Coordinates of C-alpha atoms in Angstrom, one line a residue:
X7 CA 88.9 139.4 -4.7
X8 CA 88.0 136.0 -3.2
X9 CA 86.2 137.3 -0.3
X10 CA 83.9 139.9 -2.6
X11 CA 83.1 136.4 -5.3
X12 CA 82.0 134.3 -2.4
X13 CA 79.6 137.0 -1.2
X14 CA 78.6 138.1 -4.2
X15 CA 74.8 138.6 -5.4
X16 CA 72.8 138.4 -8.2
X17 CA 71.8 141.9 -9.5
X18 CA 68.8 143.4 -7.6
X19 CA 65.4 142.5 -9.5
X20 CA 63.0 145.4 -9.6
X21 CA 59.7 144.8 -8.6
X22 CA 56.5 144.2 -11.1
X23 CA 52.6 144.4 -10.7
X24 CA 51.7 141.1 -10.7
X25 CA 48.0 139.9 -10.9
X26 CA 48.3 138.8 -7.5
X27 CA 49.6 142.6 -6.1
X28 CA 46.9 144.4 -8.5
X29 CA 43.8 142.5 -7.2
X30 CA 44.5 142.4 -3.7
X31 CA 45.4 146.4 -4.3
X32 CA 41.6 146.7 -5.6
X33 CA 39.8 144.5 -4.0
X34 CA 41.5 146.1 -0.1
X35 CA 41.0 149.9 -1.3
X36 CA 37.3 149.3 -3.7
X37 CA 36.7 147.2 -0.3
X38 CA 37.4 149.3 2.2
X39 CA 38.7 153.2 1.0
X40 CA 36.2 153.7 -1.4
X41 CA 33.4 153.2 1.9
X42 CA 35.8 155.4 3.3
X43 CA 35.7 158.7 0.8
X44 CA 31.7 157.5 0.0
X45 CA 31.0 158.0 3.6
X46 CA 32.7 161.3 3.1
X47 CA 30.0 162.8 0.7
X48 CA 26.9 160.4 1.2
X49 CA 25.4 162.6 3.7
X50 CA 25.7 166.4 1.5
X51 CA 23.5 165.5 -1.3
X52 CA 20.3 164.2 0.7
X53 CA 20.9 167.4 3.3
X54 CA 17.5 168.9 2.9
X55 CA 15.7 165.5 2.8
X56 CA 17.0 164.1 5.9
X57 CA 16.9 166.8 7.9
X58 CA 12.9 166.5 6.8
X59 CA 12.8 162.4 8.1
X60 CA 14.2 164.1 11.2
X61 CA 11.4 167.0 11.7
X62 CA 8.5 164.1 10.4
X63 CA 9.5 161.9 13.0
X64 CA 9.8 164.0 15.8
X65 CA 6.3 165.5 14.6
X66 CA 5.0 162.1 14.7
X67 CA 6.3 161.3 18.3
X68 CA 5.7 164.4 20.2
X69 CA 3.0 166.3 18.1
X70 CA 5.5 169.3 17.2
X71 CA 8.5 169.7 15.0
X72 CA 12.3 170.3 16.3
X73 CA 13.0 173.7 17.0
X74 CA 15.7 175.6 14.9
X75 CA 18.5 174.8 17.5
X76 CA 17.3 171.0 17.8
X77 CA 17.3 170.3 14.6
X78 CA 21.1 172.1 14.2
X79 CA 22.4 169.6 16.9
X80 CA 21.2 166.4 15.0
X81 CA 22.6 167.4 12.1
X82 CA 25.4 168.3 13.8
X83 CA 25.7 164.8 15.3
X84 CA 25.1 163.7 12.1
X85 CA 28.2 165.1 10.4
X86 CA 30.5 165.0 12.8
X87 CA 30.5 161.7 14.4
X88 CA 31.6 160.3 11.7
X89 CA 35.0 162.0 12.0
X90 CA 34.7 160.8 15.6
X91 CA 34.4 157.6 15.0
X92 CA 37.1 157.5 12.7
X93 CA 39.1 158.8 15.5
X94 CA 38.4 156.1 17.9
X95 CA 39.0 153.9 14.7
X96 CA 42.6 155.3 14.8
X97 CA 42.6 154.2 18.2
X98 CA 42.0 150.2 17.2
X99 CA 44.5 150.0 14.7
X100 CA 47.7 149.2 16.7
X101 CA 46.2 146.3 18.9
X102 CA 44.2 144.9 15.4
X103 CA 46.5 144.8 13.4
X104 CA 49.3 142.8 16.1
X105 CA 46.8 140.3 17.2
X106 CA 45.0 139.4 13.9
X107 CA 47.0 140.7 11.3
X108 CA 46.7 143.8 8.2
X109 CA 43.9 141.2 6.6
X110 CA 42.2 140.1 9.7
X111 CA 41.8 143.6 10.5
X112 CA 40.5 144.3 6.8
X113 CA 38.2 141.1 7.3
X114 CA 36.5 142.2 10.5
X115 CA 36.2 145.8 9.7
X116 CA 33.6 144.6 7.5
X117 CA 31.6 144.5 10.6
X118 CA 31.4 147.7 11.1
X119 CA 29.8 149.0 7.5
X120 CA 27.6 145.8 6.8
X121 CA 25.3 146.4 10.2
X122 CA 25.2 150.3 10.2
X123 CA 24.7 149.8 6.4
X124 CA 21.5 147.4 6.9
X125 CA 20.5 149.7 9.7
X126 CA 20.2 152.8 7.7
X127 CA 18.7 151.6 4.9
X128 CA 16.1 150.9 6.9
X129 CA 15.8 154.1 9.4
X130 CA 12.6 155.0 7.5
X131 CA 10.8 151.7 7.6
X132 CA 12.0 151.7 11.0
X133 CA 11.0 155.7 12.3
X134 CA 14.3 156.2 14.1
X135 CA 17.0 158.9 12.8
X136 CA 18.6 158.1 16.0
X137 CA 19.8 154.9 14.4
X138 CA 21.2 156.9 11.5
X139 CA 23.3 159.4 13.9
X140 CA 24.9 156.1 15.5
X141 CA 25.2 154.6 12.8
X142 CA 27.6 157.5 11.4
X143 CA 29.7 157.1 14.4
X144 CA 30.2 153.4 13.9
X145 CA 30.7 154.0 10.2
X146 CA 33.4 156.2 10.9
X147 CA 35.0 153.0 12.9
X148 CA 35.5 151.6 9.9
X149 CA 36.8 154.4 8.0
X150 CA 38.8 154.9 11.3
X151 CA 40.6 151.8 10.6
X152 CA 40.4 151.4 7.0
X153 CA 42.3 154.1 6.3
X154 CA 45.0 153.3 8.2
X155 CA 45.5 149.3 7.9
X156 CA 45.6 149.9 3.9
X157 CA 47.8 151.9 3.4
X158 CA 50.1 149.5 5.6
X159 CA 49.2 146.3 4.5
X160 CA 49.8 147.4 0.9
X161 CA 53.0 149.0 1.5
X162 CA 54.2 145.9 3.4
X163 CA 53.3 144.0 0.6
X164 CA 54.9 146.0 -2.3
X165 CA 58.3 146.3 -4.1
X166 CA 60.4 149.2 -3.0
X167 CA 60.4 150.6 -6.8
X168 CA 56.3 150.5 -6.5
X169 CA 55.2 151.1 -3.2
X170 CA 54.9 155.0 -3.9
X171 CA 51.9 154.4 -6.8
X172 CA 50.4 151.8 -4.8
X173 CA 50.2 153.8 -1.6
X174 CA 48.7 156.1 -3.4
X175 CA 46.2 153.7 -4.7
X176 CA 43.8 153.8 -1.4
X177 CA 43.2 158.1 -1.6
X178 CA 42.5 157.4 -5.4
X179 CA 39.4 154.7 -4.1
X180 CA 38.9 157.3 -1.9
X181 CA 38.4 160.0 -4.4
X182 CA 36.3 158.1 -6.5
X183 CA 34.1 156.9 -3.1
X184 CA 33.2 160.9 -2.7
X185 CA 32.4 160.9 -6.5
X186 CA 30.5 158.2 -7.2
X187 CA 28.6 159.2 -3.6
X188 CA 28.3 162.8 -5.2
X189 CA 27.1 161.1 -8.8
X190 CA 24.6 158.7 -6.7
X191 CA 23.2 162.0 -5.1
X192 CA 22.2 163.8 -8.1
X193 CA 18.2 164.5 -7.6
X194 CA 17.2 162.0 -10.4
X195 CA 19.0 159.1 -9.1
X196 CA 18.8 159.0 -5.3
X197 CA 19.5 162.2 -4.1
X198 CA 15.6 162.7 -3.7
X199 CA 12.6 162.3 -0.8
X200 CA 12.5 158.0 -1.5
X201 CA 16.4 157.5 -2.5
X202 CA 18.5 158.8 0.2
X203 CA 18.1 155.7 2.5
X204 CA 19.6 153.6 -0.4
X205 CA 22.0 156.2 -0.8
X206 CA 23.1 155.3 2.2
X207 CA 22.6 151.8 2.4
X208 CA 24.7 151.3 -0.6
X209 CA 28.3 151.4 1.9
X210 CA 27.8 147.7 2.7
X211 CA 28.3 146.8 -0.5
X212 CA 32.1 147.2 -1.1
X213 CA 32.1 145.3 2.2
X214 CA 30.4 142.5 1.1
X215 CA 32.7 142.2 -1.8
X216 CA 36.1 142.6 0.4
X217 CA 34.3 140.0 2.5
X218 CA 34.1 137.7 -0.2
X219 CA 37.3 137.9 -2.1
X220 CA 40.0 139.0 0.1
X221 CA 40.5 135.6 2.0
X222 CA 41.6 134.3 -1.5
X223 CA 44.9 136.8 -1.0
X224 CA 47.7 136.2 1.4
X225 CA 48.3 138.2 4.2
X226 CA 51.4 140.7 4.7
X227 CA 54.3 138.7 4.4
X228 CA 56.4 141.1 6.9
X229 CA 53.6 140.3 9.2
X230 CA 53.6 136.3 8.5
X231 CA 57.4 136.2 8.8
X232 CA 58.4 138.6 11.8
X233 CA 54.9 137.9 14.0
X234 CA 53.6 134.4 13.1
X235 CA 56.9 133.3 12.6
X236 CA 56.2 131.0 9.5
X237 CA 59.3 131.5 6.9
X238 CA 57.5 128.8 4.5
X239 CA 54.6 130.4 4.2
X240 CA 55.7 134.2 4.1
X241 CA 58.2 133.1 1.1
X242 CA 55.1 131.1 -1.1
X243 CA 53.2 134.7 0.0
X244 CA 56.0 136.4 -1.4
X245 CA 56.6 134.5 -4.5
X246 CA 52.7 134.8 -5.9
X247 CA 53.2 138.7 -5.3
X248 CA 56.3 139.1 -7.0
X249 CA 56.2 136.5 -9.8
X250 CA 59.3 134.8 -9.6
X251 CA 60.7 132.0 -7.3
X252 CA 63.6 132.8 -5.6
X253 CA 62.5 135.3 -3.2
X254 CA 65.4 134.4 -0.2
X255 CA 67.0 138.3 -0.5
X256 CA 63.8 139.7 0.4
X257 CA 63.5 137.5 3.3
X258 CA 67.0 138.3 4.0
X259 CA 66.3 141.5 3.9
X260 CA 63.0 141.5 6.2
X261 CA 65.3 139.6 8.3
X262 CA 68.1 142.5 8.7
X263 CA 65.5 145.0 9.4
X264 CA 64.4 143.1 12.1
X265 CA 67.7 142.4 13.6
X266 CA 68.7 146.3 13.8
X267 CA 65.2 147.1 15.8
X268 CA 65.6 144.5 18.2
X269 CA 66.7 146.7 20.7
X270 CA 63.1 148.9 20.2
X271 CA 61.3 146.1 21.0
X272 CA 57.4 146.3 20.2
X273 CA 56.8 150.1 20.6
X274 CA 53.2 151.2 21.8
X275 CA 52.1 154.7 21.4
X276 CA 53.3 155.5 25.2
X277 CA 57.0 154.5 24.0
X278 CA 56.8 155.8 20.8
X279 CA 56.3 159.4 21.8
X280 CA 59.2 159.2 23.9
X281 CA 62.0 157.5 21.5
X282 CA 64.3 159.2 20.7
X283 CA 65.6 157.3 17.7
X284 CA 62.1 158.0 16.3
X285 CA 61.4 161.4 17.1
X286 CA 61.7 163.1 14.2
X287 CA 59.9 160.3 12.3
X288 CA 57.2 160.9 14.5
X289 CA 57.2 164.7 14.5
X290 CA 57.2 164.8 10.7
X291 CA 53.8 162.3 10.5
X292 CA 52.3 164.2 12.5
X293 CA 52.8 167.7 11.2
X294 CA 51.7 165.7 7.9
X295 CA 48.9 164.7 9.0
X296 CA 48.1 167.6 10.7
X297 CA 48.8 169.9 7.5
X298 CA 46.5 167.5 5.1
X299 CA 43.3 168.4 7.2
X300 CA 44.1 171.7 8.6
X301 CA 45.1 173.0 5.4
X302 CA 41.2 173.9 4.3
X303 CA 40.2 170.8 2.3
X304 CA 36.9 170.1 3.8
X305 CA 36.1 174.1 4.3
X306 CA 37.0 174.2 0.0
X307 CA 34.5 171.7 -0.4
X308 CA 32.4 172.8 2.0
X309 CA 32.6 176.4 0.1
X310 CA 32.2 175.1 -3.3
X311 CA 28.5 175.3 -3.8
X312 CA 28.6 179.0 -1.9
X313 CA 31.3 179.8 -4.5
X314 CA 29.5 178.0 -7.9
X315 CA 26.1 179.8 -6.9
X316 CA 27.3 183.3 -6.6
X317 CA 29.2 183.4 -10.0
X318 CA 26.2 182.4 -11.6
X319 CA 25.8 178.7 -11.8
X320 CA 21.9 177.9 -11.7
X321 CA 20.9 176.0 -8.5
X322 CA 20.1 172.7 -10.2
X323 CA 23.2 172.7 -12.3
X324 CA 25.7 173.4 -9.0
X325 CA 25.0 169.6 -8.2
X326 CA 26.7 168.6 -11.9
X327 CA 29.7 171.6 -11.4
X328 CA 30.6 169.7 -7.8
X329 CA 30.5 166.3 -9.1
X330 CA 32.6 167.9 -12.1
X331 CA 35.2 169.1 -9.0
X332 CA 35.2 165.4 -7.8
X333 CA 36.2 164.2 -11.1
X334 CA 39.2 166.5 -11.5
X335 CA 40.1 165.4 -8.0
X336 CA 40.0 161.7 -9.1
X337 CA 41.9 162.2 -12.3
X338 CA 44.9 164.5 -10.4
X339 CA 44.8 161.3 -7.9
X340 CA 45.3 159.2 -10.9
X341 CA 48.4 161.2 -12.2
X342 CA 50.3 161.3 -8.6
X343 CA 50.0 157.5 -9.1
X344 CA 51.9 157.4 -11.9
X345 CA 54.5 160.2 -11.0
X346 CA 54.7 159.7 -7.2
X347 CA 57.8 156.8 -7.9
X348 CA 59.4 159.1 -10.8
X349 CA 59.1 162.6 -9.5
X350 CA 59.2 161.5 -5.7
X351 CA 57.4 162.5 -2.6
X352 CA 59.1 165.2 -0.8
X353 CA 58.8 167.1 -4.6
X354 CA 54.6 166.4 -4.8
X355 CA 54.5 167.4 -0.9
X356 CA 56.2 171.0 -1.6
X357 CA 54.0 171.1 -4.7
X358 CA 50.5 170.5 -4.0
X359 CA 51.3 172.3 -0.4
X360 CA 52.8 175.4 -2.3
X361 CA 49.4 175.6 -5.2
X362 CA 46.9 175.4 -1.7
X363 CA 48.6 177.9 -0.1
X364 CA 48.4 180.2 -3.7
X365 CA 44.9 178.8 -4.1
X366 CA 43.7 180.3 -1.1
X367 CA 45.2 183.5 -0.8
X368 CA 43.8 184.1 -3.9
X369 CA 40.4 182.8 -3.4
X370 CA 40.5 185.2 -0.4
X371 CA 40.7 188.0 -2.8
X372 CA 38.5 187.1 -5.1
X373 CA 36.1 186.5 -2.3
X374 CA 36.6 189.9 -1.1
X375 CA 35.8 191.6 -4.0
X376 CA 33.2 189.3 -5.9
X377 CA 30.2 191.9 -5.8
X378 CA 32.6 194.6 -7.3
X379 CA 34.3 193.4 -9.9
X380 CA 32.5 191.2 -12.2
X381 CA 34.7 188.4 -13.4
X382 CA 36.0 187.5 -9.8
X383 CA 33.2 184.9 -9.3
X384 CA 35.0 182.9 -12.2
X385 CA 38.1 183.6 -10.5
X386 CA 36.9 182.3 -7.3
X387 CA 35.9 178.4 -9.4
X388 CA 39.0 178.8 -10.9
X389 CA 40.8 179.0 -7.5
X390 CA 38.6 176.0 -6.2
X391 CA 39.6 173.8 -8.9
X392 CA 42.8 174.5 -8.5
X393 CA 43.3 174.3 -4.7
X394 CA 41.9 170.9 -5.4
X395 CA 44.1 169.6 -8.2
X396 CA 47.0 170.5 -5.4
X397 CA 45.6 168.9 -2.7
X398 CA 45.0 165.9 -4.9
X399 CA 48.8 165.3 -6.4
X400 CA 50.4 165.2 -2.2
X401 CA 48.9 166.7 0.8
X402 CA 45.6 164.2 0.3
X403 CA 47.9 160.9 -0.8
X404 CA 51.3 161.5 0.5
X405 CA 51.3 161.3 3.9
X406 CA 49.9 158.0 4.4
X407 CA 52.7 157.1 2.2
X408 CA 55.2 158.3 4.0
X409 CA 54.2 157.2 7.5
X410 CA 54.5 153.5 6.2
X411 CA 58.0 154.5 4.7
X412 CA 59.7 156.1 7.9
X413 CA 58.6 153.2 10.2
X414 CA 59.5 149.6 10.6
X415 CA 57.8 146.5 11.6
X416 CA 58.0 147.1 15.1
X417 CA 56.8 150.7 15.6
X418 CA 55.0 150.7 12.4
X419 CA 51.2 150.0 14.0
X420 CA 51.9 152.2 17.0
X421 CA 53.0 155.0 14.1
X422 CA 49.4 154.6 12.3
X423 CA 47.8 154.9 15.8
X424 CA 49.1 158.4 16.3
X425 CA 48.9 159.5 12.4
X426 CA 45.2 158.4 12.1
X427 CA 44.0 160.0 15.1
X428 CA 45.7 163.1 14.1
X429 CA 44.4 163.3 11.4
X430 CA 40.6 162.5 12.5
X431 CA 41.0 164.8 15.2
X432 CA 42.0 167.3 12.6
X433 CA 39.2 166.3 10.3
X434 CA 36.5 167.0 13.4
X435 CA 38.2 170.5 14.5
X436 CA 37.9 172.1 11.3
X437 CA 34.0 170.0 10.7
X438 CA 33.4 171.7 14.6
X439 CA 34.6 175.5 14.0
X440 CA 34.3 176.0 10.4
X441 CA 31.1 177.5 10.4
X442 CA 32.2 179.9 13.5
X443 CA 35.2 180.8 11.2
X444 CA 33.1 181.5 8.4
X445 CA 30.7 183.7 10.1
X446 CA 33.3 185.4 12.1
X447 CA 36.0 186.0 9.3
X448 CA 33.9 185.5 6.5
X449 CA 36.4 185.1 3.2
X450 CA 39.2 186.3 5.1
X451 CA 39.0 182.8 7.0
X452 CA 41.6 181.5 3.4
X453 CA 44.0 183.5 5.1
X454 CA 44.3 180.6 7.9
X455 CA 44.5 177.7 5.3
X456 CA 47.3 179.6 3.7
X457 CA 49.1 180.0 6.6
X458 CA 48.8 176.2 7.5
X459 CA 49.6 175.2 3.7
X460 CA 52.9 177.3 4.2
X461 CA 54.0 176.4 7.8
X462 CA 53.5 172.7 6.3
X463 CA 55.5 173.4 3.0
X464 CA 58.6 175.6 4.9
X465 CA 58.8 171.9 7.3
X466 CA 58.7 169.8 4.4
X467 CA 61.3 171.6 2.9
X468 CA 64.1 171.9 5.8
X469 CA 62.9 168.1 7.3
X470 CA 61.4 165.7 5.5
X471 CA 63.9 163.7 2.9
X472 CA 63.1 162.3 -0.2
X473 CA 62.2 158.4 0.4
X474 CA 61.5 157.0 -3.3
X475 CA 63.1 154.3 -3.8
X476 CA 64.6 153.5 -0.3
X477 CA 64.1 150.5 1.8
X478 CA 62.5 150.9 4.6
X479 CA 65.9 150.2 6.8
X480 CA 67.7 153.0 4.2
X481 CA 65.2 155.5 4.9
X482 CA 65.4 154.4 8.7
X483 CA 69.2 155.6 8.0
X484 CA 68.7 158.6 6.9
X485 CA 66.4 159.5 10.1
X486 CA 68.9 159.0 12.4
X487 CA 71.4 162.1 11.4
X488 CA 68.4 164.2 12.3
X489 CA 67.8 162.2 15.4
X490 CA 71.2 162.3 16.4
X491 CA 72.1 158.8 17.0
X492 CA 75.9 157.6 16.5
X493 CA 76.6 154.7 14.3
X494 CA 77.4 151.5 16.0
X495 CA 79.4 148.6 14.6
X496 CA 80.6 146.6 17.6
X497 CA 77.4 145.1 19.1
X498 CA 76.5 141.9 18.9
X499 CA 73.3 142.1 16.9
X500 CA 75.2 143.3 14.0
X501 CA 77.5 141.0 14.0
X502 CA 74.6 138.6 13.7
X503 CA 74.3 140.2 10.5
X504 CA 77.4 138.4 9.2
X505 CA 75.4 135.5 7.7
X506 CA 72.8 137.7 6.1
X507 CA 75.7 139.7 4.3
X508 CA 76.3 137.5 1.8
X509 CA 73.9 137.2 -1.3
X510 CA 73.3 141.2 -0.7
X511 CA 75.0 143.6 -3.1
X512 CA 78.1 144.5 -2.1
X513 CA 77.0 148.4 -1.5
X514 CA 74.3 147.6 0.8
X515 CA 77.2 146.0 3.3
X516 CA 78.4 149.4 4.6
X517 CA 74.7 150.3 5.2
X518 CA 73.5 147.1 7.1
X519 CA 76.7 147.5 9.4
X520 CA 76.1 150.9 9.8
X521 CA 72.4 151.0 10.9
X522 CA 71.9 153.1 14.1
X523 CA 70.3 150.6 16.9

């Protein structure tokens, strides 16, 4: 009874949202995910109006407009590099985020959507679409990296009981991006002949903001303590975040996670494919990731106006009924936030992945027999909103989640590396052969997204465990059954632990002395 008083803790606080935590939360995702989901959209509205720059251009420069199969390659170009770019984003992320830290990274991102915003704003003034068609490749640099580095800085940054609502929080400013971009395009506003180039232009603005405020938040203190080495400063970071003073278990606790890596060292992509302690980790990202785009939410999108038009909707209204679709995806984005830490994510993973593959086996049908039976057009919006609200409540925010839960400090960069360019590669197949589907398959092309939303939900549901409410060295734990490692308690690192037992609960012992190395 002596030995358990002298280590004995105070009961584990439970994390709050601090002012601190809730404007750095807005002001990385309005600063950097928002460009990311406005980027998304900012291009479909203005279609017809661009694609007119383009032929007035070329009509001015060589006397004669672009021929049908010209003109299909720009705009091409135009859509896809973006999802390019975002793959050689990806790419950046790891070496970034090591070298100058999650708000370094943040800060000179901004780079890369202030210039190509200025630039295509003024594209018109300045006769060049080529500018615009770069400019969406280095814009997708930006979304490339934004969309990973927020999702770990913020989830390095919250409390364990939190970080499911605030992960989530960068896909909601992502949402909202794609609607306000979708709102902004409406024909009255600047969806129109003189508009679109401020449409576009608008991107840099976020960025100007993140530029100015974020320097006024502290960096990640996981980063601060484990990389820069500074214990003072990481515990005053820690202490404006959570609100209270004594934040020594937390350190503690960054501390023992470091001490059972050690023997990973700093993992780079090369290693990480070929550890086996993090193989399964590894595997499940990137079936996530993999599921998220592959599973049809682009082609839905993509669809929607097809869809809207034939069961009736008047051509000028179709423009209000999709920026209606991008509000329900914004408010279902909303909910996960608040249910993601209370229902969990494996449980919103197996949901929103089992109502998209439901969605679009029955959109399939009511594609197939639209012209017969009359009321199948409404079934066919029907089936669009709801394949959305799905999507919306796990596959869209989920993953990015979960790839900051199932990693540590040390591979954690390397981890983001592989899930981003997965899921930009992903992004830019299904952009590239979409159209070929469509024409080749026609509605029967569904079929393929439902079999990719239930692959993705039968994996989730023999693999992937439940991580709410886990620290990231327990969910590390309960990846190493599956990756077959034996428990170790004789090595020297642990016993290193000794000193960081103490002022830890007593039921966290067996589970620091028992981490896998």
């Amino acid at each position: 009874m002596e030995q358990q008083g002298e280590c004995e803790a105070p009961a584990e606080r439970k994390g709050r949202l601090t002012a601190t935590l809730i404007l750095v939360t807005l002001v990385a995702t309005i600063g950097s995910s928002f460009q990311y989901g406005y980027n998304v959209a900012s291009v479909n509205s203005p279609t017809n109006f661009m694609k007119n720059f383009y032929n007035e251009t070329y009509l001015e420069r060589y006397g004669s407009i672009l021929s049908e199969s010209l003109e299909t390659v720009l705009w091409s170009l135009t859509v896809s590099l973006y999802p390019l770019g975002g793959f050689f984003g990806s790419l950046m992320v790891g070496p970034l985020v090591m070298k100058i830290g999650r708000k370094g990274t943040l800060l000179l991102n901004n780079i890369f959507s202030i210039v190509p915003a200025i630039l295509m704003g003024t594209s018109v003034l300045a006769k060049s679409f080529e500018v615009i068609i770069a400019c969406r490749l280095v814009i997708g640099i930006c979304a490339g990296l934004s969309s990973n580095v927020v999702p770990m800085y913020l989830g390095e940054m919250s409390p364990k009981n939190l970080r499911g609502g605030i992960g989530v929080m960068p896909q909601l400013l992502i949402t909202i991006g794609i609607l306000m971009a979708q709102i902004f395009g409406i024909r009255f506003i600047l969806g129109n002949t003189k508009g679109w180039p401020i449409l576009l232009a608008l991107t840099g603005i976020p960025a100007v903001l993140e530029l100015i405020f974020l320097p006024f938040f502290p960096e990640s203190p996981r980063y601060t303590l484990l990389h820069k080495e500074k214990e003072e400063q990481a515990k005053k970071d820690l202490r404006r975040l959570r609100g209270w003073e004594d934040v020594d278990s937390e350190i503690k606790e960054i501390y023992q996670e470091d001490q059972s890596e050690k023997t990973e060292g700093r993992l780079s992509v090369k290693n990480l494919c070929s550890f086996r302690p993090l193989r399964w980790q590894l595997i499940c990202i990137i079936v996530l990731n993999m599921g998220q785009q592959l599973s049809g939410i682009n082609a839905v999108y993509y669809y929607a106006d097809t869809i809207y038009s034939t069961a009736g909707v008047p051509d000028d209204t179709v423009q209000y009924v999709t920026v209606a679709t991008g509000a329900v995806n914004v408010v279902m984005t909303l909910a996960a936030i608040f249910i993601v830490d209370s229902w969990g994510r494996r449980l919103l993973l197996l949901l929103g992945f089992g109502i998209c593959c439901t969605a679009c086996i029955v959109l399939t049908i009511a594609l197939v027999y639209q012209t017969s039976v009359h009321w199948m057009p409404y079934l066919s919006i029907t089936c669009v909103i709801v394949y959305v609200i799905g999507h919306a409540i796990g596959p869209s925010p989920i993953p990015y989640v979960i790839t900051t839960e199932m990693f540590r400090q040390a591979s954690r960069p390397a981890a983001f590396m592989v899930a981003g360019s997965v899921h930009w590669l992903s992004n830019f197949i299904v952009g590239l052969i979409f159209e070929y589907l469509r024409n080749g398959l026609g509605p029967y092309c569904f079929v393929l997204f439902a079999a990719v939303c239930l692959a993705t939900f039968l994996f989730i549901f023999f693999v992937i465990p439940e991580t709410k409410g886990k620290t990231f060295l327990e969910i590390s734990q309960l990846m190493a059954k599956r990756n077959g490692l034996e428990e170790r308690t004789d090595s020297k690192e642990f016993q290193d632990l000794n000193p960081v037992l103490c002022d830890m609960p007593l039921e966290k012992h067996e589970l620091a002395i028992n981490t896998p190395l």
